[in-house]
């Protein structure tokens, strides 16, 4: 059979069932990478997002146990320990015995940590605003509400 006499096959390409760029995890990772780049550029001090989260939460709650702080900031035990160790080494946090349970240590901000958190909070708000800048006010509200549902 000659080439022209062969029956034509449907050469229509099949769309894969899984397209990476359309998956929520991939999209969220790209959004996180964009946010992390904005954070690194705008935070104004040498802090990681997890270190900032710990400082910000301690500003809100006051002294609390390391485990509680980890839960409040969505960090596992090993991560929060490393974060607090690094912040303590920088003089931004300190630990002291819990007066209600001597086996537990409370983490608190030092005066320097409190001052840094207060000074850095406007930068952190600006970072959130820049991350959400492509969205109008209603879209921002909707996005946050939808993400809250997925949490």
Backbone as ProteinMPNN parsed JSONL, in Angstrom:
{"seq_chain_A": "XXXXXXXXXXXXXXXXXXXXXXXXXXXXXXXXXXXXXXXXXXXXXXXXXXXXXXXXXXXXXXXXXXXXXXXXXXXXXXXXXXXXXXXXXXXXXXXXXXXXXXXXXXXXXXXXXXXXXXXXXXXXXXXXXXXXXXXXXXXXXXXXXXXXXXX", "coords_chain_A": {"N_chain_A": [[0.848, -1.159, 0.0], [0.603, 2.156, -0.831], [1.855, 5.227, 0.511], [-0.014, 7.335, 0.263], [-2.294, 5.89, -0.1], [-2.834, 4.681, 2.255], [-5.02, 4.203, 5.037], [-6.246, 7.064, 6.733], [-5.238, 7.873, 9.961], [-6.652, 8.956, 13.012], [-5.002, 11.557, 14.08], [-5.215, 13.252, 16.078], [-4.048, 14.715, 18.944], [-3.994, 13.284, 22.113], [-5.188, 14.687, 25.06], [-3.433, 14.863, 28.059], [-4.469, 13.278, 31.101], [-3.61, 14.357, 33.441], [-2.446, 17.466, 33.958], [0.169, 19.261, 34.87], [0.434, 22.092, 35.334], [-2.155, 22.845, 35.837], [-2.864, 21.953, 38.305], [-3.821, 22.29, 41.709], [-1.912, 22.18, 43.803], [0.484, 22.745, 42.479], [-0.039, 25.324, 41.506], [-0.447, 26.69, 43.95], [2.125, 26.394, 45.016], [3.622, 27.95, 43.213], [2.489, 30.46, 43.712], [3.233, 30.707, 46.398], [6.034, 30.805, 46.062], [6.3, 33.239, 44.72], [5.281, 34.966, 46.711], [7.181, 34.459, 48.748], [9.477, 35.516, 47.585], [8.789, 38.22, 47.455], [8.541, 38.677, 50.189], [11.206, 38.214, 51.114], [12.5, 40.31, 49.838], [11.244, 42.586, 50.881], [10.978, 42.511, 53.711], [12.833, 43.789, 55.324], [14.68, 43.156, 57.253], [16.909, 40.578, 58.337], [15.119, 38.0, 58.36], [13.36, 34.922, 58.299], [10.305, 33.677, 56.778], [9.136, 31.874, 58.645], [10.39, 32.586, 61.034], [9.479, 35.208, 61.295], [6.741, 34.65, 61.579], [6.699, 33.398, 64.103], [7.61, 35.518, 65.766], [5.57, 37.407, 65.283], [3.294, 36.022, 66.214], [3.958, 35.643, 68.916], [3.889, 38.288, 69.685], [1.173, 38.739, 69.541], [0.104, 36.808, 71.38], [1.629, 36.81, 73.696], [3.822, 35.335, 76.185], [4.209, 31.82, 75.616], [4.069, 28.216, 75.495], [6.559, 26.35, 73.693], [5.54, 24.257, 72.139], [2.819, 24.992, 71.933], [3.142, 27.396, 70.544], [4.184, 26.398, 68.16], [1.928, 25.0, 67.197], [0.148, 27.151, 66.88], [1.371, 28.549, 64.842], [1.467, 26.824, 62.762], [3.645, 25.018, 62.568], [5.758, 22.17, 62.713], [7.108, 20.208, 65.471], [9.963, 19.98, 65.318], [10.606, 22.046, 63.528], [9.65, 24.432, 64.802], [11.256, 24.382, 67.061], [13.831, 24.78, 65.988], [13.45, 27.33, 64.883], [12.934, 28.899, 67.192], [15.318, 28.447, 68.587], [17.142, 29.781, 66.869], [16.112, 32.411, 66.938], [16.424, 32.967, 69.644], [19.196, 32.821, 69.876], [19.804, 35.134, 68.554], [18.954, 36.98, 70.32], [16.285, 37.708, 70.368], [14.172, 36.223, 71.338], [13.362, 34.512, 74.401], [13.543, 31.912, 76.866], [11.747, 30.682, 79.698], [10.982, 29.108, 82.863], [7.714, 27.703, 83.138], [5.454, 29.045, 85.349], [3.24, 27.621, 86.181], [3.703, 25.012, 85.5], [6.447, 23.44, 86.034], [7.889, 21.745, 84.385], [7.668, 22.614, 81.881], [8.731, 24.969, 79.406], [8.372, 28.424, 78.809], [8.131, 30.479, 75.976], [9.114, 33.7, 75.152], [9.064, 37.086, 73.909], [11.987, 39.055, 73.831], [12.933, 42.342, 74.922], [14.224, 43.479, 72.724], [13.227, 41.788, 70.733], [10.499, 42.402, 70.823], [10.576, 45.106, 70.055], [11.657, 44.828, 67.475], [9.611, 43.337, 66.236], [7.488, 45.172, 66.328], [8.556, 47.212, 64.761], [8.805, 45.885, 62.321], [6.273, 45.055, 61.568], [4.719, 46.874, 59.857], [6.076, 46.475, 57.402], [5.53, 43.784, 56.972], [2.759, 43.857, 56.607], [2.714, 45.343, 54.249], [3.915, 43.508, 52.558], [1.968, 41.485, 52.42], [-0.018, 42.982, 51.154], [1.257, 43.546, 48.692], [1.554, 40.961, 47.684], [-1.098, 40.335, 47.186], [-1.748, 42.259, 45.352], [-2.425, 41.966, 42.524], [-5.156, 41.503, 42.627], [-8.497, 42.778, 42.97], [-10.342, 44.431, 45.632], [-12.666, 42.907, 46.257], [-12.036, 40.441, 45.063], [-9.803, 39.758, 46.602], [-10.988, 39.377, 49.118], [-12.659, 37.21, 48.495], [-10.757, 35.265, 47.704], [-9.306, 34.873, 50.113], [-11.379, 33.922, 51.745], [-12.04, 31.536, 50.406], [-9.615, 30.128, 50.616], [-9.503, 29.866, 53.375], [-11.571, 28.057, 53.71], [-10.388, 25.791, 52.643], [-8.397, 25.265, 54.425]], "CA_chain_A": [[0.0, 0.0, 0.0], [1.408, 3.375, -0.878], [1.635, 6.154, 1.617], [-1.257, 8.076, 0.052], [-3.423, 4.97, -0.099], [-3.071, 4.174, 3.613], [-6.129, 4.883, 5.701], [-5.801, 8.122, 7.646], [-5.54, 7.659, 11.375], [-6.947, 10.18, 13.749], [-3.737, 11.958, 14.686], [-5.546, 14.227, 17.107], [-3.303, 14.357, 20.144], [-4.773, 13.076, 23.328], [-4.837, 15.561, 26.178], [-3.152, 14.045, 29.235], [-5.439, 13.4, 32.192], [-2.989, 15.166, 34.505], [-1.634, 18.555, 33.437], [0.773, 19.807, 36.08], [0.16, 23.518, 35.513], [-3.549, 23.039, 36.232], [-3.089, 21.339, 39.614], [-3.853, 23.265, 42.794], [-0.641, 22.176, 44.522], [1.477, 23.435, 41.643], [-0.396, 26.746, 41.507], [-0.152, 27.209, 45.285], [3.585, 26.469, 45.163], [4.086, 29.113, 42.461], [2.059, 31.642, 44.456], [4.11, 30.782, 47.572], [7.359, 31.244, 45.618], [6.178, 34.68, 44.469], [5.149, 35.615, 48.014], [8.461, 34.344, 49.453], [10.406, 36.47, 46.963], [8.365, 39.543, 47.924], [8.893, 38.708, 51.615], [12.66, 38.359, 51.256], [12.887, 41.634, 49.341], [10.596, 43.702, 51.584], [10.836, 42.403, 55.169], [13.631, 44.863, 55.901], [15.626, 42.606, 58.233], [17.225, 39.183, 58.029], [14.163, 37.084, 58.992], [12.644, 34.008, 57.416], [8.863, 33.715, 57.045], [8.787, 31.149, 59.875], [10.84, 33.402, 62.165], [8.521, 36.31, 61.419], [5.485, 34.102, 62.111], [6.874, 33.204, 65.548], [7.638, 36.838, 66.405], [4.238, 38.015, 65.177], [2.361, 35.31, 67.085], [4.305, 35.97, 70.3], [3.39, 39.646, 69.907], [-0.276, 38.6, 69.77], [-0.284, 35.954, 72.499], [2.495, 36.879, 74.865], [4.554, 34.081, 76.403], [3.498, 30.548, 75.499], [4.987, 27.084, 75.339], [7.057, 26.144, 72.328], [4.58, 23.399, 71.43], [1.638, 25.801, 71.597], [3.554, 28.33, 69.498], [4.255, 25.614, 66.93], [0.56, 24.764, 66.713], [-0.434, 28.432, 66.463], [2.032, 29.027, 63.619], [1.441, 25.715, 61.799], [4.984, 24.435, 62.428], [5.952, 20.942, 63.477], [7.962, 20.336, 66.655], [11.364, 20.217, 64.937], [10.721, 23.359, 62.888], [9.501, 25.512, 65.775], [12.432, 24.359, 67.926], [14.911, 25.441, 65.262], [13.111, 28.752, 64.769], [13.135, 29.532, 68.5], [16.766, 28.418, 68.866], [17.793, 30.85, 66.094], [15.666, 33.707, 67.455], [17.04, 33.135, 70.961], [20.614, 33.114, 69.632], [19.868, 36.535, 68.107], [18.479, 37.837, 71.398], [14.926, 38.172, 70.081], [13.268, 35.474, 72.211], [13.993, 33.866, 75.55], [12.693, 30.913, 77.508], [11.731, 30.697, 81.163], [10.088, 28.06, 83.366], [6.295, 28.015, 83.277], [5.146, 29.025, 86.787], [2.169, 26.658, 86.448], [4.202, 23.658, 85.217], [7.9, 23.57, 86.008], [8.494, 20.909, 83.341], [7.475, 23.274, 80.585], [9.345, 26.278, 79.226], [7.611, 29.413, 78.059], [8.887, 31.308, 75.037], [8.607, 35.072, 75.115], [9.897, 38.049, 73.203], [12.81, 39.97, 74.609], [12.649, 43.746, 74.574], [14.69, 43.647, 71.339], [12.281, 41.07, 69.88], [9.264, 43.188, 70.782], [10.85, 46.294, 69.245], [11.804, 44.396, 66.086], [8.286, 42.958, 65.734], [6.723, 46.403, 66.123], [9.169, 47.926, 63.632], [8.671, 45.085, 61.11], [4.86, 44.803, 61.236], [4.267, 47.58, 58.642], [6.654, 45.805, 56.232], [4.792, 42.534, 56.781], [1.47, 44.22, 56.007], [2.986, 45.739, 52.859], [4.196, 42.263, 51.828], [0.66, 40.879, 52.13], [-0.69, 43.814, 50.147], [1.897, 43.352, 47.388], [1.21, 39.614, 47.222], [-2.488, 40.363, 46.708], [-1.924, 43.423, 44.475], [-3.132, 41.732, 41.252], [-6.584, 41.292, 42.86], [-9.231, 43.911, 43.536], [-10.752, 44.196, 47.024], [-13.634, 41.797, 46.322], [-11.294, 39.212, 44.754], [-8.984, 39.448, 47.79], [-11.9, 38.839, 50.126], [-13.084, 35.891, 48.026], [-9.613, 34.356, 47.792], [-9.04, 34.533, 51.518], [-12.495, 33.095, 52.228], [-11.896, 30.203, 49.8], [-8.448, 29.464, 51.227], [-9.925, 29.505, 54.745], [-12.371, 26.83, 53.578], [-9.484, 24.669, 52.334], [-7.448, 25.09, 55.53]], "C_chain_A": [[0.903, 1.235, 0.0], [0.996, 4.3, 0.256], [0.294, 6.88, 1.462], [-2.474, 7.162, 0.107], [-3.709, 4.423, 1.292], [-4.243, 4.926, 4.233], [-5.572, 5.927, 6.687], [-6.213, 7.749, 9.064], [-5.847, 9.01, 12.005], [-5.694, 10.538, 14.536], [-3.976, 13.004, 15.779], [-4.853, 13.811, 18.406], [-4.241, 14.273, 21.346], [-4.282, 14.037, 24.406], [-4.579, 14.669, 27.387], [-4.201, 14.286, 30.324], [-4.909, 14.323, 33.282], [-2.074, 16.196, 33.856], [-1.118, 19.316, 34.655], [0.363, 21.249, 36.342], [-1.272, 23.817, 35.946], [-3.851, 22.518, 37.638], [-2.94, 22.361, 40.73], [-2.528, 23.312, 43.551], [0.442, 22.922, 43.774], [1.224, 24.94, 41.646], [-0.072, 27.372, 42.86], [1.352, 27.343, 45.512], [4.132, 27.683, 44.419], [3.697, 30.415, 43.173], [2.942, 31.816, 45.691], [5.503, 31.275, 47.17], [7.355, 32.746, 45.338], [6.111, 35.444, 45.782], [6.483, 35.59, 48.77], [9.493, 35.316, 48.89], [10.067, 37.896, 47.403], [8.772, 39.709, 49.39], [10.387, 38.978, 51.791], [13.12, 39.76, 50.866], [12.417, 42.754, 50.261], [10.59, 43.631, 53.109], [11.697, 43.432, 55.904], [14.637, 44.421, 56.948], [15.841, 41.149, 57.857], [16.327, 38.245, 58.849], [13.576, 36.173, 57.928], [11.144, 34.149, 57.69], [8.474, 32.983, 58.341], [9.239, 31.922, 61.117], [9.88, 34.573, 62.383], [7.209, 35.81, 62.019], [5.575, 33.92, 63.622], [6.873, 34.546, 66.28], [6.249, 37.475, 66.41], [3.26, 37.342, 66.133], [2.667, 35.58, 68.551], [3.871, 37.386, 70.657], [1.897, 39.6, 70.234], [-0.593, 37.923, 71.093], [0.448, 36.241, 73.795], [3.164, 35.534, 75.05], [3.662, 32.855, 76.247], [4.525, 29.432, 75.33], [5.411, 26.961, 73.881], [6.101, 25.289, 71.521], [3.332, 24.178, 71.02], [1.968, 26.778, 70.469], [3.652, 27.613, 68.15], [2.874, 25.364, 66.345], [-0.059, 26.054, 66.17], [0.148, 28.959, 65.16], [2.142, 27.944, 62.551], [2.837, 25.166, 61.514], [5.068, 23.163, 63.259], [6.982, 21.184, 64.579], [9.404, 20.672, 66.286], [11.547, 21.61, 64.343], [10.646, 24.475, 63.914], [10.696, 25.545, 66.721], [13.598, 25.079, 67.261], [14.691, 26.939, 65.147], [13.406, 29.457, 66.092], [14.611, 29.522, 68.878], [17.473, 29.561, 68.14], [17.384, 32.244, 66.594], [16.288, 33.996, 68.827], [18.52, 33.478, 70.813], [20.808, 34.567, 69.194], [19.371, 37.511, 69.174], [17.071, 38.36, 71.209], [13.859, 37.442, 70.894], [14.082, 34.925, 73.369], [13.021, 32.841, 76.112], [12.823, 31.052, 79.019], [10.785, 29.597, 81.632], [8.646, 28.571, 83.471], [5.957, 27.955, 84.765], [4.055, 28.02, 87.158], [2.608, 25.216, 86.223], [5.705, 23.75, 85.006], [8.591, 22.726, 84.954], [8.458, 21.582, 81.983], [8.185, 24.626, 80.576], [8.408, 27.18, 78.435], [8.564, 30.198, 77.175], [8.272, 32.696, 75.073], [9.567, 35.945, 74.318], [10.763, 38.792, 74.214], [12.385, 41.385, 74.235], [13.057, 44.005, 73.117], [13.74, 42.96, 70.361], [10.979, 41.823, 69.724], [9.456, 44.415, 69.897], [10.97, 45.937, 67.764], [10.447, 44.043, 65.477], [7.453, 44.198, 65.446], [7.237, 47.166, 64.902], [8.884, 47.225, 62.301], [7.225, 44.898, 60.666], [4.383, 45.592, 60.01], [4.829, 46.954, 57.36], [5.869, 44.528, 55.925], [3.416, 42.804, 56.163], [1.65, 44.616, 54.546], [3.257, 44.513, 51.992], [2.88, 41.577, 51.463], [-0.063, 41.667, 51.05], [-0.071, 43.627, 48.766], [1.586, 41.969, 46.818], [-0.177, 39.611, 46.588], [-2.757, 41.474, 45.699], [-2.636, 43.137, 43.151], [-4.655, 41.597, 41.396], [-7.239, 42.573, 43.35], [-9.744, 43.5, 44.926], [-11.705, 43.004, 47.158], [-12.941, 40.459, 46.037], [-10.42, 38.799, 45.932], [-9.832, 38.779, 48.862], [-12.33, 37.417, 49.755], [-11.954, 34.879, 48.138], [-9.357, 33.924, 49.219], [-10.142, 33.632, 52.07], [-12.382, 31.666, 51.668], [-10.719, 29.445, 50.401], [-8.76, 29.051, 52.658], [-10.732, 28.205, 54.721], [-11.499, 25.613, 53.354], [-8.54, 24.338, 53.494], [-7.813, 23.926, 56.395]], "O_chain_A": [[1.861, 1.312, 0.769], [-0.066, 4.156, 0.862], [-0.449, 7.021, 2.433], [-3.585, 7.637, 0.342], [-4.728, 3.762, 1.492], [-4.436, 6.117, 3.992], [-4.574, 5.696, 7.37], [-7.353, 7.37, 9.331], [-5.356, 10.052, 11.571], [-5.371, 9.897, 15.536], [-3.028, 13.566, 16.329], [-5.048, 12.7, 18.899], [-5.14, 15.093, 21.534], [-3.077, 14.168, 24.624], [-5.402, 13.813, 27.713], [-4.746, 15.384, 30.438], [-5.683, 14.993, 33.965], [-1.049, 15.843, 33.274], [-1.892, 19.94, 35.381], [-0.017, 21.589, 37.463], [-1.566, 24.932, 36.377], [-4.983, 22.634, 38.107], [-2.039, 23.199, 40.698], [-2.069, 24.397, 43.906], [1.231, 23.651, 44.376], [2.156, 25.734, 41.774], [0.508, 28.456, 42.921], [1.801, 28.305, 46.135], [5.011, 28.375, 44.932], [4.487, 31.357, 43.228], [3.357, 32.932, 46.005], [6.089, 32.091, 47.881], [8.308, 33.445, 45.684], [6.799, 36.45, 45.955], [6.871, 36.594, 49.368], [10.294, 35.875, 49.639], [10.965, 38.687, 47.691], [9.285, 40.757, 49.783], [10.775, 39.875, 52.539], [14.021, 40.324, 51.488], [13.107, 43.763, 50.411], [10.226, 44.615, 53.752], [11.329, 43.892, 56.985], [15.378, 45.25, 57.476], [15.035, 40.562, 57.135], [16.732, 37.756, 59.903], [13.325, 36.596, 56.799], [10.755, 34.685, 58.728], [7.577, 33.432, 59.055], [8.549, 31.914, 62.136], [9.517, 34.887, 63.517], [6.628, 36.475, 62.876], [4.634, 34.25, 64.344], [6.206, 34.692, 67.304], [5.81, 38.015, 67.426], [2.477, 38.024, 66.795], [1.746, 35.731, 69.354], [3.523, 37.656, 71.806], [1.42, 40.335, 71.1], [-1.448, 38.39, 71.846], [-0.06, 35.946, 74.876], [3.086, 34.677, 74.169], [2.512, 32.848, 76.687], [5.698, 29.683, 75.057], [4.716, 27.407, 72.968], [5.872, 25.56, 70.342], [2.848, 24.04, 69.896], [1.171, 26.965, 69.55], [3.25, 28.157, 67.122], [2.671, 25.498, 65.138], [-0.71, 26.046, 65.125], [-0.503, 29.727, 64.452], [2.832, 28.127, 61.548], [3.176, 24.882, 60.366], [4.523, 23.086, 64.361], [7.639, 22.224, 64.617], [10.001, 21.564, 66.889], [12.539, 22.28, 64.63], [11.486, 25.375, 63.906], [11.111, 26.623, 67.145], [14.273, 25.892, 67.891], [15.626, 27.725, 65.294], [14.059, 30.501, 66.105], [15.106, 30.5, 69.438], [18.313, 30.24, 68.73], [18.217, 33.148, 66.664], [16.636, 35.138, 69.127], [19.039, 34.326, 71.539], [21.861, 35.156, 69.439], [19.367, 38.723, 68.958], [16.695, 39.358, 71.825], [12.771, 37.973, 71.116], [15.312, 34.877, 73.328], [11.819, 32.905, 75.858], [13.853, 31.476, 79.542], [9.886, 29.194, 80.893], [8.403, 29.719, 83.842], [6.153, 26.913, 85.39], [3.954, 27.612, 88.315], [1.955, 24.291, 86.706], [6.17, 24.099, 83.921], [9.761, 22.959, 84.651], [9.143, 21.161, 81.051], [8.237, 25.33, 81.585], [7.737, 26.735, 77.504], [9.674, 30.536, 77.587], [7.051, 32.844, 75.03], [10.721, 35.586, 74.087], [10.316, 39.114, 75.315], [11.57, 41.584, 73.333], [12.334, 44.663, 72.369], [13.476, 43.487, 69.28], [10.413, 41.882, 68.632], [8.593, 44.73, 69.077], [10.453, 46.649, 66.902], [10.164, 44.407, 64.335], [6.779, 44.262, 64.417], [6.456, 47.696, 64.112], [8.738, 47.884, 61.272], [6.978, 44.608, 59.496], [3.687, 45.015, 59.176], [4.136, 46.905, 56.344], [5.58, 44.229, 54.766], [2.967, 42.059, 55.292], [0.827, 44.263, 53.701], [2.872, 44.481, 50.824], [2.699, 41.14, 50.326], [-0.651, 41.087, 50.137], [-0.793, 43.557, 47.771], [1.379, 41.822, 45.613], [-0.397, 38.957, 45.569], [-3.888, 41.616, 45.234], [-3.393, 43.989, 42.685], [-5.367, 41.577, 40.393], [-6.617, 43.363, 44.06], [-9.588, 42.349, 45.335], [-11.561, 42.189, 48.07], [-13.228, 39.46, 46.695], [-10.308, 37.61, 46.229], [-9.45, 37.759, 49.435], [-12.359, 36.53, 50.608], [-12.164, 33.762, 48.611], [-9.209, 32.734, 49.496], [-9.854, 32.677, 52.791], [-12.609, 30.698, 52.394], [-10.821, 28.246, 50.664], [-8.322, 27.991, 53.104], [-10.589, 27.36, 55.604], [-11.824, 24.521, 53.819], [-7.957, 23.254, 53.534], [-7.119, 23.64, 57.371]]}, "name": "protein", "num_of_chains": 1, "seq": "XXXXXXXXXXXXXXXXXXXXXXXXXXXXXXXXXXXXXXXXXXXXXXXXXXXXXXXXXXXXXXXXXXXXXXXXXXXXXXXXXXXXXXXXXXXXXXXXXXXXXXXXXXXXXXXXXXXXXXXXXXXXXXXXXXXXXXXXXXXXXXXXXXXXXXX"}
